[in-house]
PDB file of C-alpha atoms in Angstrom:
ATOM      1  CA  UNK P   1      20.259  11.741 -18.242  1.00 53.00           C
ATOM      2  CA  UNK P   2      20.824  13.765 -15.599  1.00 53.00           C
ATOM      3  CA  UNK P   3      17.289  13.305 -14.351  1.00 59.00           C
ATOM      4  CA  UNK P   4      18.474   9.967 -13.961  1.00 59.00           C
ATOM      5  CA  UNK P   5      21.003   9.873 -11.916  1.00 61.00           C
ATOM      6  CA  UNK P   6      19.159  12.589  -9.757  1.00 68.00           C
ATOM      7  CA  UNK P   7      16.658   9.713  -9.391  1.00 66.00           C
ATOM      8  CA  UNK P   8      19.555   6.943  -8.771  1.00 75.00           C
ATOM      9  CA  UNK P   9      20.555   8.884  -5.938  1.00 79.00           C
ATOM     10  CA  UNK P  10      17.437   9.176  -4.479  1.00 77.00           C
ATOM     11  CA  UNK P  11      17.122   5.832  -4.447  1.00 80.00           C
ATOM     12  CA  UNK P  12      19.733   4.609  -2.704  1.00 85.00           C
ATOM     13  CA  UNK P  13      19.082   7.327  -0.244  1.00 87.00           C
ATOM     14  CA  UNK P  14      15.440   6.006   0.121  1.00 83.00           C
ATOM     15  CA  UNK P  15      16.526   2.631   0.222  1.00 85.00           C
ATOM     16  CA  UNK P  16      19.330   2.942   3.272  1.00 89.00           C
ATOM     17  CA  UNK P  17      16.719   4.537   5.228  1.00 88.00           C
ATOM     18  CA  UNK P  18      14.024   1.718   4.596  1.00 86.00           C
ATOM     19  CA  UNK P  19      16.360  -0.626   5.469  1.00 87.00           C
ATOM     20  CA  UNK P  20      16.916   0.941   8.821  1.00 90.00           C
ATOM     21  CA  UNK P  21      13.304   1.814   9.571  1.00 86.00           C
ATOM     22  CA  UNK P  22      12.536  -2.017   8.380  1.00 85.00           C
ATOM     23  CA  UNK P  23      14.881  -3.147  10.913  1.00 87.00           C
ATOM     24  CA  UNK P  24      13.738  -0.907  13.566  1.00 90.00           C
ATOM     25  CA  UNK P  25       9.893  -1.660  13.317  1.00 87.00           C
ATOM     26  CA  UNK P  26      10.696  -5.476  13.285  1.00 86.00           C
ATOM     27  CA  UNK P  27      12.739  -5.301  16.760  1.00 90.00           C
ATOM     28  CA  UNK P  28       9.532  -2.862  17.998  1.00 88.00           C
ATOM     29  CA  UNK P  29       7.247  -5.919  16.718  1.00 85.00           C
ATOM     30  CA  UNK P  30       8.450  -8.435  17.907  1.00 83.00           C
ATOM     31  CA  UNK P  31      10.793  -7.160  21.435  1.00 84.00           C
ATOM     32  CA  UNK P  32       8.666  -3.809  22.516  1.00 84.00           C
ATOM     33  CA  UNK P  33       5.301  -4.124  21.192  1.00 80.00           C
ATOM     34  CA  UNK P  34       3.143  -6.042  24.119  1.00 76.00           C
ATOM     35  CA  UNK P  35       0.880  -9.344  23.257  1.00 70.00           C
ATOM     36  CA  UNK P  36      -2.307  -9.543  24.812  1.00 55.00           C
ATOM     37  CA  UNK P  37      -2.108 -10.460  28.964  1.00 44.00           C
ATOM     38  CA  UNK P  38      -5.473 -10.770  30.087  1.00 44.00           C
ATOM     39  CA  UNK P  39      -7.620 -13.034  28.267  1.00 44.00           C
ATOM     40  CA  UNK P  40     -10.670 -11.061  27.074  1.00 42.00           C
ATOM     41  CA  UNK P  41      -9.432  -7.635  26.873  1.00 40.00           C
ATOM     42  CA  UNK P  42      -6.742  -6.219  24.569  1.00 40.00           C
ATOM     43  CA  UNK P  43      -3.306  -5.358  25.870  1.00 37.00           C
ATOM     44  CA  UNK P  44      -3.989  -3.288  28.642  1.00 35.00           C
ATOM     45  CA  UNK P  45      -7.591  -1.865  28.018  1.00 40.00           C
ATOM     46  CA  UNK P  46      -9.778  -3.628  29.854  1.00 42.00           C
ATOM     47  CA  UNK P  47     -12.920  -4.506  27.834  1.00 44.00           C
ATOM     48  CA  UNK P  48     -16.423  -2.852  28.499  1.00 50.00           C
ATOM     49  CA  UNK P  49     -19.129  -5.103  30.243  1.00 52.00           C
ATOM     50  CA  UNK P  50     -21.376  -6.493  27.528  1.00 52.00           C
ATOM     51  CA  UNK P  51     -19.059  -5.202  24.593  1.00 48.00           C
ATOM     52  CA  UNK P  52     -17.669  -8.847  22.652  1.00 49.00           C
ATOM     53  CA  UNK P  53     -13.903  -7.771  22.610  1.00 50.00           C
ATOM     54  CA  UNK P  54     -11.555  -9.808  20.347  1.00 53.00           C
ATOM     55  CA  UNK P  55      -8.655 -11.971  21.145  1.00 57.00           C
ATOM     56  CA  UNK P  56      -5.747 -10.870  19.175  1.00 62.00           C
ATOM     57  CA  UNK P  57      -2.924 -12.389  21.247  1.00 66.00           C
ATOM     58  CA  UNK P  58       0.187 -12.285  18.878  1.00 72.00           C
ATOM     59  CA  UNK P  59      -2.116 -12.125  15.549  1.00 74.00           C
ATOM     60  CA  UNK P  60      -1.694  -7.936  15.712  1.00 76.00           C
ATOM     61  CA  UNK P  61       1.542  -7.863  14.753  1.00 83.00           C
ATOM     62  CA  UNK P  62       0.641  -8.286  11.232  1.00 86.00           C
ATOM     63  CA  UNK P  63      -0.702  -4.897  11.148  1.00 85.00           C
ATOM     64  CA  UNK P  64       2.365  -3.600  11.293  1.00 89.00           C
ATOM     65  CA  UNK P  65       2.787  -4.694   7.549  1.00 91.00           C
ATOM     66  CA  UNK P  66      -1.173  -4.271   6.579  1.00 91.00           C
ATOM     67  CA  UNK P  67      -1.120  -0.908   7.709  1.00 90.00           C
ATOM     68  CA  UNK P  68       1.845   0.948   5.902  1.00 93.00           C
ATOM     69  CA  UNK P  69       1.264  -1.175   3.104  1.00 95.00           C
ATOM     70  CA  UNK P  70      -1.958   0.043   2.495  1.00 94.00           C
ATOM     71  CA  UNK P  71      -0.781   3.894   2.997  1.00 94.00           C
ATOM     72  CA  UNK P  72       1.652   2.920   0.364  1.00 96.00           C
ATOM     73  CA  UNK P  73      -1.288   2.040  -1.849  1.00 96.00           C
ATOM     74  CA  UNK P  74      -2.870   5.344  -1.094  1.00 95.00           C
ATOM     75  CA  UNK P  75       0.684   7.036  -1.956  1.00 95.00           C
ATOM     76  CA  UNK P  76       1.194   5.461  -5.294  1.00 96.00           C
ATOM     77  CA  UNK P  77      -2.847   6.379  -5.815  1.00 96.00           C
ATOM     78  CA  UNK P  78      -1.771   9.905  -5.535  1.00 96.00           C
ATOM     79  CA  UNK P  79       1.393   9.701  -7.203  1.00 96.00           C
ATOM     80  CA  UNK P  80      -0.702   8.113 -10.330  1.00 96.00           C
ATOM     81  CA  UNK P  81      -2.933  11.244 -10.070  1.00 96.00           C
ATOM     82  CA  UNK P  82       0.075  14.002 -10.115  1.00 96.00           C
ATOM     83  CA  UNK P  83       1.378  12.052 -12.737  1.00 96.00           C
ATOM     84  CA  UNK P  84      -1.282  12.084 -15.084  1.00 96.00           C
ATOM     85  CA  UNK P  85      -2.335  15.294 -14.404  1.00 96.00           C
ATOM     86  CA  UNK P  86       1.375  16.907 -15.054  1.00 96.00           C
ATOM     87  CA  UNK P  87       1.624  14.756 -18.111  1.00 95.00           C
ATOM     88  CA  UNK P  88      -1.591  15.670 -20.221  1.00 95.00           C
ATOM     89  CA  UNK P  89      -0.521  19.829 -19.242  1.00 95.00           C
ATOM     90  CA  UNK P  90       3.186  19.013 -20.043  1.00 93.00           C
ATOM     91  CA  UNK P  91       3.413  15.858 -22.537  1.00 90.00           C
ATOM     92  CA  UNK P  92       6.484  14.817 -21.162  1.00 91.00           C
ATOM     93  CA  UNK P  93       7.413  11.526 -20.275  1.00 91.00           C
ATOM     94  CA  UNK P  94       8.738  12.001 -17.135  1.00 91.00           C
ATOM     95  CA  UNK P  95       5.690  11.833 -15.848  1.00 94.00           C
ATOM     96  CA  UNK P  96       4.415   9.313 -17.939  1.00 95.00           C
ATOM     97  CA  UNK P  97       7.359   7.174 -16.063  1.00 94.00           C
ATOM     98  CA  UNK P  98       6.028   8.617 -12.718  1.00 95.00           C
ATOM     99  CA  UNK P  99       2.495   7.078 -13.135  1.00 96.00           C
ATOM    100  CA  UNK P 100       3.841   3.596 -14.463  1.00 96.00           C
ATOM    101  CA  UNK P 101       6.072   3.315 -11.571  1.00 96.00           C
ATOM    102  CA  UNK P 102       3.701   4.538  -9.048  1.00 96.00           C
ATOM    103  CA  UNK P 103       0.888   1.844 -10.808  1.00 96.00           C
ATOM    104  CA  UNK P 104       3.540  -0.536 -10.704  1.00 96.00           C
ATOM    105  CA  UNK P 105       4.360  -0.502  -6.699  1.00 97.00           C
ATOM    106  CA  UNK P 106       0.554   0.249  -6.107  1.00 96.00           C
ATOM    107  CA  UNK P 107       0.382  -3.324  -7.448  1.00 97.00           C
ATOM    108  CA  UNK P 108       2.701  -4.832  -5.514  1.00 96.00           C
ATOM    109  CA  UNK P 109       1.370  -2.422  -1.898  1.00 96.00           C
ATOM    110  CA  UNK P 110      -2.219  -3.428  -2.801  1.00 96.00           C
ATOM    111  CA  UNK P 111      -1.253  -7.316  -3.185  1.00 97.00           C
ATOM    112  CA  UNK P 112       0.357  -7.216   0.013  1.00 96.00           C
ATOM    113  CA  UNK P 113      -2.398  -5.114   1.809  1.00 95.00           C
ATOM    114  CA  UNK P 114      -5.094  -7.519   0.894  1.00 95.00           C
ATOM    115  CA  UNK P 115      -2.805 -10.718   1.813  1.00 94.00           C
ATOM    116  CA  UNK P 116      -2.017  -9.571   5.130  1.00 92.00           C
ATOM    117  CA  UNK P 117      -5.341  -9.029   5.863  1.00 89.00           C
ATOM    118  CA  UNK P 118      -6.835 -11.471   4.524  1.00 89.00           C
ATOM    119  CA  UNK P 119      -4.226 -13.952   6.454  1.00 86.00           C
ATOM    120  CA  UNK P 120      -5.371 -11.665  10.206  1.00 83.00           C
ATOM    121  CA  UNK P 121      -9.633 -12.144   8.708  1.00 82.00           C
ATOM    122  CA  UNK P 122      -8.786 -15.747   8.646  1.00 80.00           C
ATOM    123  CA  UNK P 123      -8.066 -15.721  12.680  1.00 74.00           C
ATOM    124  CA  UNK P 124     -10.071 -12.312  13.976  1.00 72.00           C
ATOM    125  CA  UNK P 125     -13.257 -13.424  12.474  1.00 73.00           C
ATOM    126  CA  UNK P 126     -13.245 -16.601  10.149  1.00 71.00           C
ATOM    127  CA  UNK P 127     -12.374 -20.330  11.439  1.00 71.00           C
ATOM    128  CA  UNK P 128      -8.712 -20.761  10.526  1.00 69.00           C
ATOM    129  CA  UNK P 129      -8.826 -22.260   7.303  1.00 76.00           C
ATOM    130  CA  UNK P 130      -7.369 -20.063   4.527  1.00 79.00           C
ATOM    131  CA  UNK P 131      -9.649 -17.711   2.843  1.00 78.00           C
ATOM    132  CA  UNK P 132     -12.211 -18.364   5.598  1.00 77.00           C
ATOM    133  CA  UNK P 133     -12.091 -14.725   6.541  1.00 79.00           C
ATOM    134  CA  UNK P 134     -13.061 -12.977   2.923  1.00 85.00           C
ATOM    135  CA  UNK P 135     -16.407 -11.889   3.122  1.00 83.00           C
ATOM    136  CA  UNK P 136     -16.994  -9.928   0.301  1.00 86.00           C
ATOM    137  CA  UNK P 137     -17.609  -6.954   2.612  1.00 85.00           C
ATOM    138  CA  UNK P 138     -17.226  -3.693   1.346  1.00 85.00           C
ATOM    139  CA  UNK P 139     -13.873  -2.799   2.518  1.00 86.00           C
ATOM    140  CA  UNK P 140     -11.908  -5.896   0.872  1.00 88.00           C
ATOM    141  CA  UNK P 141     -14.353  -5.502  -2.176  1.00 90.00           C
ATOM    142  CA  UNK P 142     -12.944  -2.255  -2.978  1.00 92.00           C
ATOM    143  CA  UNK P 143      -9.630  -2.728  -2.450  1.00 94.00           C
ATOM    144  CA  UNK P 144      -9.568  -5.890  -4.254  1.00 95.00           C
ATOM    145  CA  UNK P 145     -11.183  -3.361  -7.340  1.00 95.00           C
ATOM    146  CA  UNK P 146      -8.605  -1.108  -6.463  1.00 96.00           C
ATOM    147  CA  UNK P 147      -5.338  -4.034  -6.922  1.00 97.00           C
ATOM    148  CA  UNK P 148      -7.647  -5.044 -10.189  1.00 96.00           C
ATOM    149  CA  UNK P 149      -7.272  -1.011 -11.544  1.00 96.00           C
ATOM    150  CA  UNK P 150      -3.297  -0.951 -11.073  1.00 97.00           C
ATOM    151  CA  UNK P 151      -3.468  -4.696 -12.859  1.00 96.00           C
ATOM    152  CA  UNK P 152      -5.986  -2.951 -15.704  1.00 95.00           C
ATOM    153  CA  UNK P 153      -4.092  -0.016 -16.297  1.00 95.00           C
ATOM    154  CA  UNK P 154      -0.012  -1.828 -16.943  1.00 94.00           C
ATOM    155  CA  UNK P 155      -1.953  -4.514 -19.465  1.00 94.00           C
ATOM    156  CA  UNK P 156      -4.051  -2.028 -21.171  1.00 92.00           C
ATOM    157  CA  UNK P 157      -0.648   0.342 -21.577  1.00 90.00           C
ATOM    158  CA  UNK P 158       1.254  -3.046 -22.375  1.00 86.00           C
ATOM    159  CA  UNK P 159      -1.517  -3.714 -25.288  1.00 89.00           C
ATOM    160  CA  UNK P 160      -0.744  -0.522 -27.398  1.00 87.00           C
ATOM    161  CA  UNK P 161       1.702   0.074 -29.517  1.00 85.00           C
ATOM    162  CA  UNK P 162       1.836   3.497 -30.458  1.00 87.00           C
ATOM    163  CA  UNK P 163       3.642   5.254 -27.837  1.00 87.00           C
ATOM    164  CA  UNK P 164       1.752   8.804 -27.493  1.00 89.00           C
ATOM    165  CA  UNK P 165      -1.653   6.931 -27.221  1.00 90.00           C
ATOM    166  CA  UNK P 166       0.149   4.929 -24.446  1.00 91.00           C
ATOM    167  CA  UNK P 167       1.229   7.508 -22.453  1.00 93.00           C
ATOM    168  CA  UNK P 168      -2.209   9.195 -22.876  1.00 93.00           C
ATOM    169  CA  UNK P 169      -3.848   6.494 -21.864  1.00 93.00           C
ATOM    170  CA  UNK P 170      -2.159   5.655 -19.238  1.00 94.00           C
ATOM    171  CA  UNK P 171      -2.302   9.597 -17.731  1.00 95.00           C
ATOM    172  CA  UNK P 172      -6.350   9.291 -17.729  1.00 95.00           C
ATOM    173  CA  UNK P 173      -6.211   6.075 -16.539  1.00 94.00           C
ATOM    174  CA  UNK P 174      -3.647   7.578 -13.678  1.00 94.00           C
ATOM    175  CA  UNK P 175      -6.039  10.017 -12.888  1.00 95.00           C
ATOM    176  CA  UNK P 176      -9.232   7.515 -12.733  1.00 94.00           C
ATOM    177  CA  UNK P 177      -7.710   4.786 -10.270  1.00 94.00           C
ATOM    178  CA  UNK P 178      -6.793   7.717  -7.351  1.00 92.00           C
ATOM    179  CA  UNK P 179     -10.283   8.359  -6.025  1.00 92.00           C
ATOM    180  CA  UNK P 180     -10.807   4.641  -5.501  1.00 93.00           C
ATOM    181  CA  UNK P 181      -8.520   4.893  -2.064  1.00 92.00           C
ATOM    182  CA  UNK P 182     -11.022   7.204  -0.692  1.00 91.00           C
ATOM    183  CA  UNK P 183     -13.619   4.925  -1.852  1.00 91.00           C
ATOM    184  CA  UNK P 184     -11.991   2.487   0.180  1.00 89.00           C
ATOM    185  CA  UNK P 185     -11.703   4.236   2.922  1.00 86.00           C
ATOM    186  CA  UNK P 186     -15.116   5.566   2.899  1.00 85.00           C
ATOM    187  CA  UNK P 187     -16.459   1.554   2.311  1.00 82.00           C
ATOM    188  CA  UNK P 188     -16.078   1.027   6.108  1.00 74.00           C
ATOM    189  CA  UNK P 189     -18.911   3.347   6.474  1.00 74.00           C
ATOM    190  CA  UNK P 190     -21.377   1.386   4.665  1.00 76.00           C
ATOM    191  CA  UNK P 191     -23.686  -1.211   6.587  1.00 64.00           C
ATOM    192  CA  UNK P 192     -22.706  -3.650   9.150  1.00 61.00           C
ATOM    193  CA  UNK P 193     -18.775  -4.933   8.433  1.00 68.00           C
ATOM    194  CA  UNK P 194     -16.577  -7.148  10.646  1.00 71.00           C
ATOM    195  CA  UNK P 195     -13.473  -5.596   9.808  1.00 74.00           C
ATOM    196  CA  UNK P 196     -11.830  -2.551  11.957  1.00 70.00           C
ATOM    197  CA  UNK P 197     -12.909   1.114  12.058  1.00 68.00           C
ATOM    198  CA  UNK P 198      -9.574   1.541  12.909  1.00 65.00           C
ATOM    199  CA  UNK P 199      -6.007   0.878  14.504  1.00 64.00           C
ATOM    200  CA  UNK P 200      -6.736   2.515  17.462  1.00 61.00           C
ATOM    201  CA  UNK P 201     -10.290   0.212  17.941  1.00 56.00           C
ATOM    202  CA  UNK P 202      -8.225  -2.598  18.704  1.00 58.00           C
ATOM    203  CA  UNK P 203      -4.727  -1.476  20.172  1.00 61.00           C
ATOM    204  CA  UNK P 204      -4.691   1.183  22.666  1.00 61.00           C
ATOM    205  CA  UNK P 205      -1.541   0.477  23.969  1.00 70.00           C
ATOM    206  CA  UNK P 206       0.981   3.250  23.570  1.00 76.00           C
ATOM    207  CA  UNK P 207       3.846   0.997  22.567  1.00 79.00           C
ATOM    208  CA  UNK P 208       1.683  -0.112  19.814  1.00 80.00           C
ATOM    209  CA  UNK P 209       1.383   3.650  18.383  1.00 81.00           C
ATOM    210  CA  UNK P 210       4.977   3.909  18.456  1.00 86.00           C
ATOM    211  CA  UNK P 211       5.749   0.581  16.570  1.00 87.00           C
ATOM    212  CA  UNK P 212       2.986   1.411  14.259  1.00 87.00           C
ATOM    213  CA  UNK P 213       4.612   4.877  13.679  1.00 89.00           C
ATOM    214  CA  UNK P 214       8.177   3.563  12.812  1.00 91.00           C
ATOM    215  CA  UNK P 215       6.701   0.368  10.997  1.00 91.00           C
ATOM    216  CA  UNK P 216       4.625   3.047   8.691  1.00 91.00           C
ATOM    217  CA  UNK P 217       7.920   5.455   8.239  1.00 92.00           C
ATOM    218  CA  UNK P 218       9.767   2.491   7.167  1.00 91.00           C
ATOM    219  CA  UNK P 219       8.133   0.498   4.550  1.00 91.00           C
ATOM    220  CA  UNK P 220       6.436   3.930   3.100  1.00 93.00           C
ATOM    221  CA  UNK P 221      10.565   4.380   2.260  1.00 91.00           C
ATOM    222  CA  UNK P 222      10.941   1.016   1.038  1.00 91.00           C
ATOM    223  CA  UNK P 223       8.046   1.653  -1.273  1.00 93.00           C
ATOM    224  CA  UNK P 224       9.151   5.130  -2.129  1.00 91.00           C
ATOM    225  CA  UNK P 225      12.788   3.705  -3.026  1.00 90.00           C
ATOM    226  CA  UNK P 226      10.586   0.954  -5.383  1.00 91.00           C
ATOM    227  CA  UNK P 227       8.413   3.469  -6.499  1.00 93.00           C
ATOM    228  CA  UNK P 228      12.312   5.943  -7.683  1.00 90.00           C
ATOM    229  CA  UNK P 229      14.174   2.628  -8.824  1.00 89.00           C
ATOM    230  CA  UNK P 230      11.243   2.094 -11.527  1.00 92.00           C
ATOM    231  CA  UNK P 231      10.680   5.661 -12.634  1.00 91.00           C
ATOM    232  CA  UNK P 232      14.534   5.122 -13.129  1.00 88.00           C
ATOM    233  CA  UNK P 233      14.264   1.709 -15.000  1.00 89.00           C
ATOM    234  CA  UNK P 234      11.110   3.014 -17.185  1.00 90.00           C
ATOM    235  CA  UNK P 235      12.956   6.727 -18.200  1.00 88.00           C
ATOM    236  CA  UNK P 236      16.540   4.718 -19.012  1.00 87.00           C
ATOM    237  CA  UNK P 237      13.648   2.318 -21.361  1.00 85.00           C
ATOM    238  CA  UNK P 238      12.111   4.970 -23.199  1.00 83.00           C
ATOM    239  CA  UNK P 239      15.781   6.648 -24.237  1.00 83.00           C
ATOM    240  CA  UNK P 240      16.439   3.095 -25.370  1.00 83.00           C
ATOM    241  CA  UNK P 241      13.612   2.590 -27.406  1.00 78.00           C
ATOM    242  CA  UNK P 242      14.056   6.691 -28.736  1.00 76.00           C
ATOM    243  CA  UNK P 243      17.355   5.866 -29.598  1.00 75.00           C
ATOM    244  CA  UNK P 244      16.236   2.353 -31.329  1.00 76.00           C
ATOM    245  CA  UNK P 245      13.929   4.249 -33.425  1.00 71.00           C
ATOM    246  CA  UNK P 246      16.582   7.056 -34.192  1.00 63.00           C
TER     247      UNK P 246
END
């Protein structure tokens, strides 16, 4: 128990600081970070004869969601991974917790990563109408694959009963799902796609790094503080249930 409240305190910890970063990055977004002034070029990079630059006007500031939630989907990838790892060398199901609660916010980053950008596609290079941006490209296939693993592995671990296959399971499982971020990542790579290399591609401008920089400190805390508060709630569950079967 007194893992727990080690863990309690972290949380609340983690979760004063998101709040502050949260409230920093949306002043940045919205009060420091600039919209688009010249029509044609973004910010202030003028664009390069015969290069077709895209109009982002006030549409960016959505990456300053998209982004750090999809970091946060690469953290709770390699939280899965130390968390199955430590489990099948140690058996104990502190890590077991660890993997669940990292699969559980990896669910909830990854839903958020692919409805943020899936709301910009719909402007930067569909026609407006919702959904008109998914393409099926490779970089939204894979991270939609990706959200589908996290979904996978909970109902797969909620389908067994016996506990010790459960948590075995679910370590393996842990382990599988982290190389698919670098799959993603790598997708981008792979023939002709319409969305982004990269931040810096699009926004140059250096009050853009700096919102993106506090935006990404922030919510990576908010979704560290979800990712403690569920280890938390899934170690205080599996005393219950020991103590049930006591």
């Amino acid at each position: 128990m007194k893992d727990l409240g080690t863990s309690s305190m972290v949380t609340i910890i983690l979760a004063v600081l998101a709040l502050l970063g949260a409230e920093a990055a949306l002043w940045l977004s919205y009060f420091y970070a600039p919209v688009q002034i010249t029509a044609g070029a973004l910010f202030v990079v003028l664009p390069t004869p015969g290069v077709n630059t895209l109009n982002l006007y006030e549409s960016h500031r959505i990456f300053f969601i998209h982004l750090p939630s999809a970091y946060a989907t690469a953290l709770c990838c390699g939280l899965c991974l130390v968390g199955g790892v430590m489990h099948l060398l140690s058996r104990s199901e502190k890590w077991d917790a660890l993997t669940v609660s990292a699969s559980e916010v990896g669910l909830l980053a990854g839903a958020i990563t692919l409805l943020t950008g899936s709301f910009w596609a719909d402007y930067a290079w569909g026609t407006g109408r919702i959904g008109s941006g998914w393409n099926w490209e490779p970089r939204l296939t894979t991270m939609l694959i990706l959200w589908l693993a996290f979904a996978a592995l909970l109902a797969l671990r909620g389908a067994m009963p016996n506990v010790q296959a459960r948590m075995k399971l679910t370590a393996v499982y842990g382990i599988l799902v982290a190389p698919l971020y670098p799959l993603v990542q790598k997708a981008i790579e792979i023939g002709q796609v319409s969305h982004p290399r990269s931040f810096s591609d699009l926004l140059s401008a250096p009050e853009i790094g700096t919102t993106k920089q506090v935006a990404t400190l922030g919510l990576l805390l908010a979704f560290g503080a979800a990712v403690a508060l569920r280890y938390s709630a899934n170690r205080l569950s599996f005393q219950l249930q020991k103590e049930r079967a006591a």
